[in-house]
Amino acid sequence: MQLYNTLSAEERAQLIDEAGKERLTLSFYAYAKIEDPKKFRDELFIAWNALDALGRIYVAHEGINAQMSVPADQLEAFRDTLEGYEFMRGIRLNVAVEQDNHSFLKLTIKVRHKIVADGLNDDTFDVTNKGVHLKAQEFNDLLEDPNTIVVDFRNHYESEVGHFEGAITPDVENFRESLPIINEQLQDFKEDKNLLMYCTGGIRCEKASAYFKHQGFKNVFQLEGGIIEYTRQIKEEGIKSKFIGKNFVFDHRLGERITDDIISKCHQCGKPCDNHTNCSNDACHLLFIQCDECKAVMENCCSSECLDITHLPLAEQVKLREGLQVGNKVFRKGKSDALKFKTSGDSSVQPLAKAQTKNIRKKITVKKVLLGKAEHYYTKSKIAQFLIENKEISVGDKVLISGPTTGEQEVTITEIHVNGGPCETAKVGDQITFELPFRVRLSDKLYKILPPSENA
């Protein structure tokens, strides 16, 4: 009985593309008493693997927390698997604002001590005595009340790119740090203020609202379904968004745009920007905000030190990492002296700029033609692999590599390899490789930039 992934991320991405079907990125959670989390985990894996459902899921004695990618045509069958458990019957699925078929490429279900690391002893208070759940319009109305204090229970790297107007945004790296900080700051407002809270999908506020009621706060409210559900409701009902900027998400997209407002800066040059990236130095892997210009100059690195390290021979890089916990095991979230324009805990929502994504794409569309898609990136040798599906590509061509995380990168092809050997021109159906100074992702597309003579 299969209880593990048999395909690599690259193989899974290829199958998704070949299937040509739309997938839905969604999330959900439920607090419930689960006697045997491991048995529960195994049952879910068997059921969801059969439906080609992918994602990152945590289960514990206290419930389930899931972020997933599900084939759109299997959504009802997926719902049926949830209905088999009484505590998940009729559960709300928070569907992402922006869809990406490659948001998750593996099915990972882990048994944890808790589904959210909150640092609380649940035996000391009633976790079911939660705050009042508010829908989007109700949330907006309470925001307008001068007697309301609104708190963002997400982390600094999340709130930096987007948050609600007037929100307190704690400078914390994890949820458990924010609870005592907010409790101390608001000690004088327990009796007479409305404590209004929100997070990405609602799960952090489920526990936080009960905790603050236990601490003596009389009027506790929370945004039902978090920012994700709020966005769905304002779009469907034509409600004005009180959330400004981007909503950070925990899959490879790293963000969903809610409004065109850009409220954060590139951490390296200070230019208005809200695109997160991870440092290319595997011994760093720092999460930070980087504009396209800095991405090109710094080759996806957070500092000149990291850039120098990525240029060392692989053996030297490995030697530098000996004895260190590095790479994907360490996700440092934008805290580095090298990042001169990093800001945390700033609740200002004065936009620095407006996102021009739509206009930029329209402008580029008339100058480019799709060649193919990314299949792999060999980090050690800095070699990118693409499958050519439309038109030829030749040495000397200017190309554009575009993706939600990679951004838009222009390069000139100086050498192409097909089937392991160099060639001048690659044709449709060829699997090509060439050097790239930056990492590409499986959702990235390869375009040929047409010369002016071909744009008429």
Short mmCIF file of C-alpha atoms in Angstrom, two decimals:
data_model
loop_
_atom_site.label_atom_id
_atom_site.label_comp_id
_atom_site.label_asym_id
_atom_site.label_seq_id
_atom_site.Cartn_x
_atom_site.Cartn_y
_atom_site.Cartn_z
CA MET A 1 0.00 0.00 0.00
CA GLN A 2 1.57 3.28 -1.16
CA LEU A 3 2.14 5.79 1.64
CA TYR A 4 4.90 7.82 0.00
CA ASN A 5 5.59 9.89 -3.12
CA THR A 6 6.98 7.89 -6.04
CA LEU A 7 7.59 10.86 -8.37
CA SER A 8 10.04 13.73 -8.14
CA ALA A 9 8.81 17.31 -8.27
CA GLU A 10 10.04 17.59 -11.88
CA GLU A 11 8.22 14.41 -12.94
CA ARG A 12 5.04 15.53 -11.22
CA ALA A 13 5.17 18.95 -12.90
CA GLN A 14 5.57 17.29 -16.29
CA LEU A 15 2.55 15.06 -15.70
CA ILE A 16 0.48 18.06 -14.61
CA ASP A 17 1.39 19.92 -17.79
CA GLU A 18 0.70 16.89 -19.99
CA ALA A 19 -2.71 16.40 -18.36
CA GLY A 20 -3.64 19.95 -19.36
CA LYS A 21 -6.22 20.22 -16.56
CA GLU A 22 -6.75 23.10 -14.18
CA ARG A 23 -5.90 22.65 -10.53
CA LEU A 24 -7.18 24.58 -7.53
CA THR A 25 -4.93 25.82 -4.73
CA LEU A 26 -6.89 25.77 -1.48
CA SER A 27 -6.52 25.57 2.27
CA PHE A 28 -8.58 24.49 5.25
CA TYR A 29 -8.22 23.64 8.92
CA ALA A 30 -10.21 22.08 11.72
CA TYR A 31 -9.65 21.76 15.44
CA ALA A 32 -10.86 18.39 16.67
CA LYS A 33 -9.83 15.57 18.98
CA ILE A 34 -7.98 12.96 16.93
CA GLU A 35 -7.11 9.85 18.93
CA ASP A 36 -4.63 8.34 16.46
CA PRO A 37 -3.03 11.04 14.23
CA LYS A 38 -0.78 8.52 12.45
CA LYS A 39 -3.72 6.33 11.42
CA PHE A 40 -5.60 9.46 10.36
CA ARG A 41 -2.58 10.57 8.35
CA ASP A 42 -2.31 7.22 6.54
CA GLU A 43 -6.00 7.22 5.64
CA LEU A 44 -5.76 10.70 4.17
CA PHE A 45 -2.66 9.88 2.15
CA ILE A 46 -4.28 6.85 0.55
CA ALA A 47 -7.48 8.74 -0.31
CA TRP A 48 -5.81 11.92 -1.57
CA ASN A 49 -3.01 10.22 -3.47
CA ALA A 50 -5.66 8.39 -5.52
CA LEU A 51 -7.14 11.77 -6.51
CA ASP A 52 -3.75 13.31 -7.43
CA ALA A 53 -4.21 15.80 -4.59
CA LEU A 54 -0.95 17.43 -3.54
CA GLY A 55 0.06 19.73 -0.71
CA ARG A 56 1.54 20.30 2.72
CA ILE A 57 -0.62 19.03 5.59
CA TYR A 58 -0.08 18.86 9.34
CA VAL A 59 -2.14 16.60 11.58
CA ALA A 60 -2.04 16.34 15.37
CA HIS A 61 -4.18 15.24 18.29
CA GLU A 62 -5.77 18.71 18.10
CA GLY A 63 -6.81 18.62 14.41
CA ILE A 64 -5.64 19.28 10.85
CA ASN A 65 -4.06 22.21 8.97
CA ALA A 66 -3.82 21.84 5.18
CA GLN A 67 -2.61 23.80 2.15
CA MET A 68 -3.25 21.87 -1.05
CA SER A 69 -3.46 21.66 -4.83
CA VAL A 70 -6.43 19.61 -6.10
CA PRO A 71 -7.49 18.86 -9.70
CA ALA A 72 -10.54 21.02 -10.40
CA ASP A 73 -12.46 18.06 -11.82
CA GLN A 74 -11.80 16.09 -8.62
CA LEU A 75 -12.98 18.78 -6.21
CA GLU A 76 -16.26 17.06 -5.32
CA ALA A 77 -14.52 13.70 -4.88
CA PHE A 78 -12.04 15.48 -2.62
CA ARG A 79 -14.89 16.97 -0.59
CA ASP A 80 -16.31 13.47 -0.21
CA THR A 81 -13.07 12.31 1.45
CA LEU A 82 -13.54 15.08 4.04
CA GLU A 83 -17.21 14.27 4.61
CA GLY A 84 -16.15 10.84 5.87
CA TYR A 85 -14.99 12.52 9.09
CA GLU A 86 -17.67 14.13 11.22
CA PHE A 87 -15.51 17.07 12.29
CA MET A 88 -14.82 18.01 8.62
CA ARG A 89 -18.38 17.76 7.30
CA GLY A 90 -19.31 21.00 5.57
CA ILE A 91 -15.87 22.45 6.19
CA ARG A 92 -15.04 25.69 4.35
CA LEU A 93 -12.33 25.42 1.70
CA ASN A 94 -10.42 28.66 1.22
CA VAL A 95 -9.73 28.78 -2.52
CA ALA A 96 -6.73 30.87 -3.60
CA VAL A 97 -7.23 34.19 -5.37
CA GLU A 98 -4.54 33.43 -7.95
CA GLN A 99 -4.27 29.89 -9.27
CA ASP A 100 -1.07 28.10 -10.24
CA ASN A 101 -1.05 24.47 -11.31
CA HIS A 102 2.41 24.04 -9.78
CA SER A 103 1.69 25.54 -6.35
CA PHE A 104 2.44 22.13 -4.77
CA LEU A 105 4.24 19.21 -6.40
CA LYS A 106 4.21 16.61 -3.62
CA LEU A 107 1.75 15.23 -1.12
CA THR A 108 3.29 15.65 2.31
CA ILE A 109 1.26 14.83 5.44
CA LYS A 110 3.19 15.16 8.69
CA VAL A 111 2.18 14.23 12.22
CA ARG A 112 3.03 17.10 14.55
CA HIS A 113 2.59 17.92 18.22
CA LYS A 114 0.37 20.83 17.16
CA ILE A 115 -1.09 21.98 13.84
CA VAL A 116 0.15 25.52 14.59
CA ALA A 117 3.17 26.14 16.82
CA ASP A 118 1.51 28.52 19.30
CA GLY A 119 3.54 27.71 22.44
CA LEU A 120 0.35 27.53 24.52
CA ASN A 121 -0.72 24.97 27.10
CA ASP A 122 -4.23 24.19 25.90
CA ASP A 123 -5.14 22.61 29.23
CA THR A 124 -4.99 26.01 30.93
CA PHE A 125 -7.90 27.61 29.04
CA ASP A 126 -11.01 26.77 27.02
CA VAL A 127 -9.84 26.63 23.39
CA THR A 128 -13.45 26.36 22.18
CA ASN A 129 -14.44 29.74 23.69
CA LYS A 130 -13.51 31.65 20.54
CA GLY A 131 -14.13 35.19 19.39
CA VAL A 132 -17.03 36.30 17.20
CA HIS A 133 -16.49 35.39 13.53
CA LEU A 134 -17.02 38.27 11.08
CA LYS A 135 -17.63 38.24 7.34
CA ALA A 136 -15.95 40.78 5.05
CA GLN A 137 -18.51 43.59 5.31
CA GLU A 138 -18.89 43.11 9.07
CA PHE A 139 -15.10 43.24 9.41
CA ASN A 140 -14.95 46.46 7.38
CA ASP A 141 -17.69 48.01 9.49
CA LEU A 142 -15.90 47.22 12.75
CA LEU A 143 -12.67 48.60 11.31
CA GLU A 144 -14.42 51.96 10.99
CA ASP A 145 -15.34 51.97 14.69
CA PRO A 146 -12.90 54.29 16.55
CA ASN A 147 -13.23 51.96 19.52
CA THR A 148 -11.57 49.12 17.58
CA ILE A 149 -7.98 47.87 17.80
CA VAL A 150 -7.05 45.62 14.86
CA VAL A 151 -4.12 43.19 15.15
CA ASP A 152 -2.31 41.23 12.43
CA PHE A 153 -1.37 37.82 13.82
CA ARG A 154 0.96 36.97 10.97
CA ASN A 155 4.75 37.33 10.86
CA HIS A 156 6.78 40.39 9.85
CA TYR A 157 7.62 39.08 6.38
CA GLU A 158 3.90 38.53 5.74
CA SER A 159 2.55 41.86 7.00
CA GLU A 160 5.36 43.84 5.36
CA VAL A 161 3.92 43.33 1.85
CA GLY A 162 0.25 43.72 2.79
CA HIS A 163 -2.07 44.30 5.74
CA PHE A 164 -5.31 45.94 6.81
CA GLU A 165 -5.54 49.67 7.30
CA GLY A 166 -4.51 50.73 10.81
CA ALA A 167 -3.42 47.26 11.92
CA ILE A 168 -0.84 46.57 14.59
CA THR A 169 1.79 44.43 12.83
CA PRO A 170 4.11 42.80 15.41
CA ASP A 171 7.77 42.46 14.45
CA VAL A 172 7.84 38.69 15.03
CA GLU A 173 9.10 35.66 13.13
CA ASN A 174 6.47 33.21 14.36
CA PHE A 175 2.96 33.15 15.77
CA ARG A 176 3.88 32.19 19.33
CA GLU A 177 6.04 35.33 19.71
CA SER A 178 3.11 37.64 18.96
CA LEU A 179 0.75 36.41 21.70
CA PRO A 180 2.63 37.73 24.78
CA ILE A 181 3.66 40.92 22.94
CA ILE A 182 0.09 41.86 22.03
CA ASN A 183 -1.21 40.82 25.44
CA GLU A 184 1.26 43.17 27.15
CA GLN A 185 0.65 46.08 24.76
CA LEU A 186 -3.13 45.94 25.17
CA GLN A 187 -3.42 45.40 28.92
CA ASP A 188 -5.22 48.70 29.41
CA PHE A 189 -7.88 48.00 26.77
CA LYS A 190 -9.40 44.70 27.92
CA GLU A 191 -12.72 46.09 29.05
CA ASP A 192 -13.67 48.84 26.63
CA LYS A 193 -12.03 48.18 23.23
CA ASN A 194 -12.99 45.87 20.37
CA LEU A 195 -10.07 43.51 19.76
CA LEU A 196 -10.27 42.68 16.04
CA MET A 197 -7.83 40.10 14.69
CA TYR A 198 -6.96 38.44 11.39
CA CYS A 199 -4.46 36.08 9.74
CA THR A 200 -4.05 34.33 6.38
CA GLY A 201 -6.73 31.63 6.55
CA GLY A 202 -8.14 31.98 10.05
CA ILE A 203 -6.39 29.16 11.89
CA ARG A 204 -4.05 31.32 13.98
CA CYS A 205 -6.95 33.50 15.11
CA GLU A 206 -8.99 30.47 16.20
CA LYS A 207 -6.50 29.84 18.99
CA ALA A 208 -5.56 33.50 19.55
CA SER A 209 -9.14 34.65 20.08
CA ALA A 210 -9.74 31.98 22.74
CA TYR A 211 -6.43 32.86 24.40
CA PHE A 212 -7.26 36.57 24.61
CA LYS A 213 -10.74 35.91 25.95
CA HIS A 214 -9.06 33.81 28.64
CA GLN A 215 -6.75 36.77 29.32
CA GLY A 216 -9.78 38.92 30.12
CA PHE A 217 -10.54 40.72 26.85
CA LYS A 218 -14.30 41.25 26.69
CA ASN A 219 -14.93 42.07 23.03
CA VAL A 220 -12.94 39.72 20.78
CA PHE A 221 -13.63 39.38 17.05
CA GLN A 222 -11.88 37.54 14.22
CA LEU A 223 -12.02 37.59 10.43
CA GLU A 224 -13.80 34.43 9.32
CA GLY A 225 -11.64 32.48 6.87
CA GLY A 226 -8.85 35.03 7.11
CA ILE A 227 -7.57 37.20 4.26
CA ILE A 228 -8.21 34.47 1.68
CA GLU A 229 -11.95 34.26 2.38
CA TYR A 230 -12.17 38.05 2.84
CA THR A 231 -10.78 38.53 -0.68
CA ARG A 232 -13.26 36.10 -2.17
CA GLN A 233 -16.16 37.89 -0.52
CA ILE A 234 -15.13 41.42 -1.51
CA LYS A 235 -14.75 40.31 -5.14
CA GLU A 236 -18.10 38.51 -5.24
CA GLU A 237 -20.02 41.21 -3.38
CA GLY A 238 -18.29 44.31 -4.74
CA ILE A 239 -17.04 45.40 -1.31
CA LYS A 240 -14.20 47.89 -1.02
CA SER A 241 -10.98 46.23 0.14
CA LYS A 242 -9.59 47.48 3.42
CA PHE A 243 -6.62 45.17 2.91
CA ILE A 244 -3.78 46.87 1.05
CA GLY A 245 -1.13 45.12 -1.04
CA LYS A 246 -0.24 41.42 -1.25
CA ASN A 247 -1.26 38.43 0.83
CA PHE A 248 1.80 36.26 1.57
CA VAL A 249 1.16 32.55 0.93
CA PHE A 250 3.19 29.49 1.87
CA ASP A 251 3.60 27.80 -1.50
CA HIS A 252 6.05 28.58 -4.28
CA ARG A 253 4.03 31.64 -5.39
CA LEU A 254 4.92 33.43 -2.12
CA GLY A 255 2.09 35.92 -2.58
CA GLU A 256 -1.34 36.75 -4.02
CA ARG A 257 -2.06 40.29 -5.12
CA ILE A 258 -5.14 41.74 -3.40
CA THR A 259 -4.78 45.38 -4.49
CA ASP A 260 -2.35 47.08 -6.86
CA ASP A 261 -0.76 48.98 -3.98
CA ILE A 262 2.91 48.25 -3.31
CA ILE A 263 3.65 49.18 0.31
CA SER A 264 7.10 47.60 0.75
CA LYS A 265 10.58 48.17 -0.66
CA CYS A 266 13.27 46.07 -2.25
CA HIS A 267 15.45 45.19 0.73
CA GLN A 268 18.59 45.91 -1.29
CA CYS A 269 17.96 49.17 -3.17
CA GLY A 270 14.81 50.64 -1.62
CA LYS A 271 12.77 50.63 -4.84
CA PRO A 272 9.03 49.94 -4.35
CA CYS A 273 8.69 46.16 -4.58
CA ASP A 274 6.78 43.32 -2.90
CA ASN A 275 8.23 40.21 -4.55
CA HIS A 276 9.80 37.72 -2.15
CA THR A 277 12.68 35.47 -3.11
CA ASN A 278 15.09 33.06 -1.40
CA CYS A 279 18.83 33.63 -1.50
CA SER A 280 20.55 31.37 -4.04
CA ASN A 281 23.35 30.55 -1.62
CA ASP A 282 22.25 27.18 -0.24
CA ALA A 283 24.01 27.95 3.02
CA CYS A 284 21.79 31.01 3.50
CA HIS A 285 18.42 30.59 1.75
CA LEU A 286 17.27 33.88 3.31
CA LEU A 287 13.72 34.96 2.45
CA PHE A 288 13.73 38.63 1.44
CA ILE A 289 12.21 41.17 -0.97
CA GLN A 290 14.16 41.72 -4.18
CA CYS A 291 13.30 43.75 -7.29
CA ASP A 292 14.06 42.50 -10.81
CA GLU A 293 17.05 44.83 -11.21
CA CYS A 294 18.70 43.64 -7.99
CA LYS A 295 17.81 40.04 -8.83
CA ALA A 296 19.76 40.35 -12.08
CA VAL A 297 22.76 42.17 -10.55
CA MET A 298 22.92 40.04 -7.40
CA GLU A 299 22.00 36.79 -9.18
CA ASN A 300 19.22 36.08 -6.67
CA CYS A 301 21.57 36.53 -3.68
CA CYS A 302 20.92 38.62 -0.56
CA SER A 303 24.47 39.97 -0.19
CA SER A 304 27.81 40.29 -1.95
CA GLU A 305 29.16 37.63 0.45
CA CYS A 306 26.55 35.13 -0.67
CA LEU A 307 27.10 36.08 -4.31
CA ASP A 308 30.83 35.38 -3.96
CA ILE A 309 30.09 32.01 -2.37
CA THR A 310 27.82 30.94 -5.26
CA HIS A 311 30.71 31.60 -7.65
CA LEU A 312 33.05 29.26 -5.78
CA PRO A 313 33.59 25.71 -7.02
CA LEU A 314 30.95 23.36 -5.63
CA ALA A 315 33.46 21.48 -3.48
CA GLU A 316 34.41 24.72 -1.72
CA GLN A 317 30.76 25.64 -1.16
CA VAL A 318 30.11 22.25 0.40
CA LYS A 319 33.17 22.60 2.63
CA LEU A 320 31.94 25.99 3.90
CA ARG A 321 28.63 24.38 4.86
CA GLU A 322 30.19 21.49 6.81
CA GLY A 323 28.75 21.23 10.30
CA LEU A 324 26.08 23.85 9.63
CA GLN A 325 22.32 23.44 9.42
CA VAL A 326 21.70 25.01 6.04
CA GLY A 327 19.55 25.09 2.95
CA ASN A 328 15.87 24.23 3.25
CA LYS A 329 16.30 23.40 6.94
CA VAL A 330 16.86 27.07 7.74
CA PHE A 331 14.29 29.57 6.48
CA ARG A 332 15.53 32.84 7.90
CA LYS A 333 12.87 35.43 7.21
CA GLY A 334 14.38 38.69 6.07
CA LYS A 335 16.59 39.43 9.10
CA SER A 336 20.08 40.40 7.96
CA ASP A 337 22.33 43.43 8.38
CA ALA A 338 22.96 43.24 4.63
CA LEU A 339 19.33 44.20 3.92
CA LYS A 340 19.47 47.99 4.30
CA PHE A 341 15.82 48.65 3.45
CA LYS A 342 14.15 45.94 5.51
CA THR A 343 11.26 47.27 7.64
CA SER A 344 9.25 45.39 10.25
CA GLY A 345 6.32 46.29 12.43
CA ASP A 346 5.46 49.37 10.34
CA SER A 347 1.67 49.63 10.07
CA SER A 348 1.70 52.46 7.53
CA VAL A 349 -0.30 51.66 4.40
CA GLN A 350 0.69 54.68 2.34
CA PRO A 351 1.38 53.03 -1.04
CA LEU A 352 4.87 53.49 -2.43
CA ALA A 353 3.75 52.57 -5.94
CA LYS A 354 1.10 50.78 -7.95
CA ALA A 355 1.75 47.33 -9.40
CA GLN A 356 2.13 47.50 -13.18
CA THR A 357 2.00 43.76 -13.79
CA LYS A 358 -0.88 43.87 -16.29
CA ASN A 359 0.57 46.73 -18.32
CA ILE A 360 4.04 45.22 -18.36
CA ARG A 361 2.75 41.88 -19.57
CA LYS A 362 0.70 43.55 -22.29
CA LYS A 363 3.75 45.47 -23.46
CA ILE A 364 5.95 42.39 -23.58
CA THR A 365 3.30 40.24 -25.26
CA VAL A 366 3.70 42.01 -28.61
CA LYS A 367 7.47 41.47 -28.52
CA LYS A 368 7.77 37.83 -27.53
CA VAL A 369 6.70 34.35 -28.56
CA LEU A 370 6.44 31.31 -26.29
CA LEU A 371 9.14 28.72 -26.87
CA GLY A 372 8.63 26.23 -24.06
CA LYS A 373 8.72 25.57 -20.34
CA ALA A 374 11.27 24.96 -17.62
CA GLU A 375 11.83 21.35 -16.58
CA HIS A 376 14.75 21.48 -14.17
CA TYR A 377 17.51 23.63 -12.70
CA TYR A 378 20.81 22.03 -11.75
CA THR A 379 21.89 24.15 -8.79
CA LYS A 380 25.45 22.87 -8.59
CA SER A 381 26.31 23.59 -12.23
CA LYS A 382 23.82 26.48 -12.70
CA ILE A 383 22.32 24.80 -15.76
CA ALA A 384 18.66 25.26 -16.74
CA GLN A 385 16.71 22.67 -18.72
CA PHE A 386 13.78 23.58 -20.98
CA LEU A 387 11.50 21.67 -23.36
CA ILE A 388 11.01 23.47 -26.68
CA GLU A 389 7.36 23.19 -27.70
CA ASN A 390 6.96 26.03 -30.22
CA LYS A 391 9.41 27.55 -32.75
CA GLU A 392 13.16 27.22 -32.89
CA ILE A 393 15.78 28.82 -30.66
CA SER A 394 19.31 29.67 -31.80
CA VAL A 395 22.57 30.89 -30.34
CA GLY A 396 22.42 34.68 -30.26
CA ASP A 397 18.67 34.86 -29.59
CA LYS A 398 17.43 37.08 -26.80
CA VAL A 399 15.00 35.26 -24.54
CA LEU A 400 12.73 36.10 -21.63
CA ILE A 401 12.27 33.70 -18.71
CA SER A 402 9.11 34.50 -16.78
CA GLY A 403 7.48 33.07 -13.67
CA PRO A 404 5.67 34.15 -10.49
CA THR A 405 8.77 33.74 -8.32
CA THR A 406 11.53 34.22 -10.91
CA GLY A 407 9.98 37.43 -12.21
CA GLU A 408 10.95 38.44 -15.76
CA GLN A 409 14.58 37.90 -16.71
CA GLU A 410 16.09 38.70 -20.12
CA VAL A 411 19.23 36.88 -21.29
CA THR A 412 21.09 36.31 -24.55
CA ILE A 413 21.75 32.68 -25.49
CA THR A 414 25.47 32.14 -26.03
CA GLU A 415 25.50 28.33 -26.08
CA ILE A 416 22.88 25.58 -26.35
CA HIS A 417 23.15 21.87 -25.62
CA VAL A 418 20.74 19.28 -27.03
CA ASN A 419 21.01 15.67 -25.91
CA GLY A 420 24.27 16.47 -24.15
CA GLY A 421 26.00 18.10 -27.09
CA PRO A 422 26.37 21.69 -28.30
CA CYS A 423 24.30 22.94 -31.25
CA GLU A 424 23.50 26.23 -32.98
CA THR A 425 19.72 25.78 -33.26
CA ALA A 426 17.25 23.71 -31.24
CA LYS A 427 13.96 22.60 -32.80
CA VAL A 428 10.48 21.84 -31.50
CA GLY A 429 10.59 18.73 -29.32
CA ASP A 430 14.21 19.22 -28.27
CA GLN A 431 15.14 19.17 -24.62
CA ILE A 432 17.76 21.89 -24.22
CA THR A 433 20.12 23.04 -21.50
CA PHE A 434 22.12 26.23 -21.09
CA GLU A 435 23.81 28.15 -18.30
CA LEU A 436 21.78 30.61 -16.24
CA PRO A 437 23.08 32.65 -13.29
CA PHE A 438 19.71 32.45 -11.53
CA ARG A 439 17.42 29.63 -10.46
CA VAL A 440 14.37 28.75 -12.59
CA ARG A 441 11.21 27.05 -11.37
CA LEU A 442 8.95 24.45 -12.91
CA SER A 443 6.23 27.00 -13.60
CA ASP A 444 8.60 29.29 -15.58
CA LYS A 445 8.08 29.88 -19.29
CA LEU A 446 10.71 30.53 -21.96
CA TYR A 447 9.96 33.21 -24.58
CA LYS A 448 11.91 34.43 -27.59
CA ILE A 449 12.13 38.23 -27.73
CA LEU A 450 11.33 39.20 -31.28
CA PRO A 451 13.45 41.82 -33.07
CA PRO A 452 11.64 45.00 -34.18
CA SER A 453 11.37 43.71 -37.76
CA GLU A 454 9.14 40.87 -36.55
CA ASN A 455 6.84 43.06 -34.43
CA ALA A 456 4.96 44.69 -37.26
#
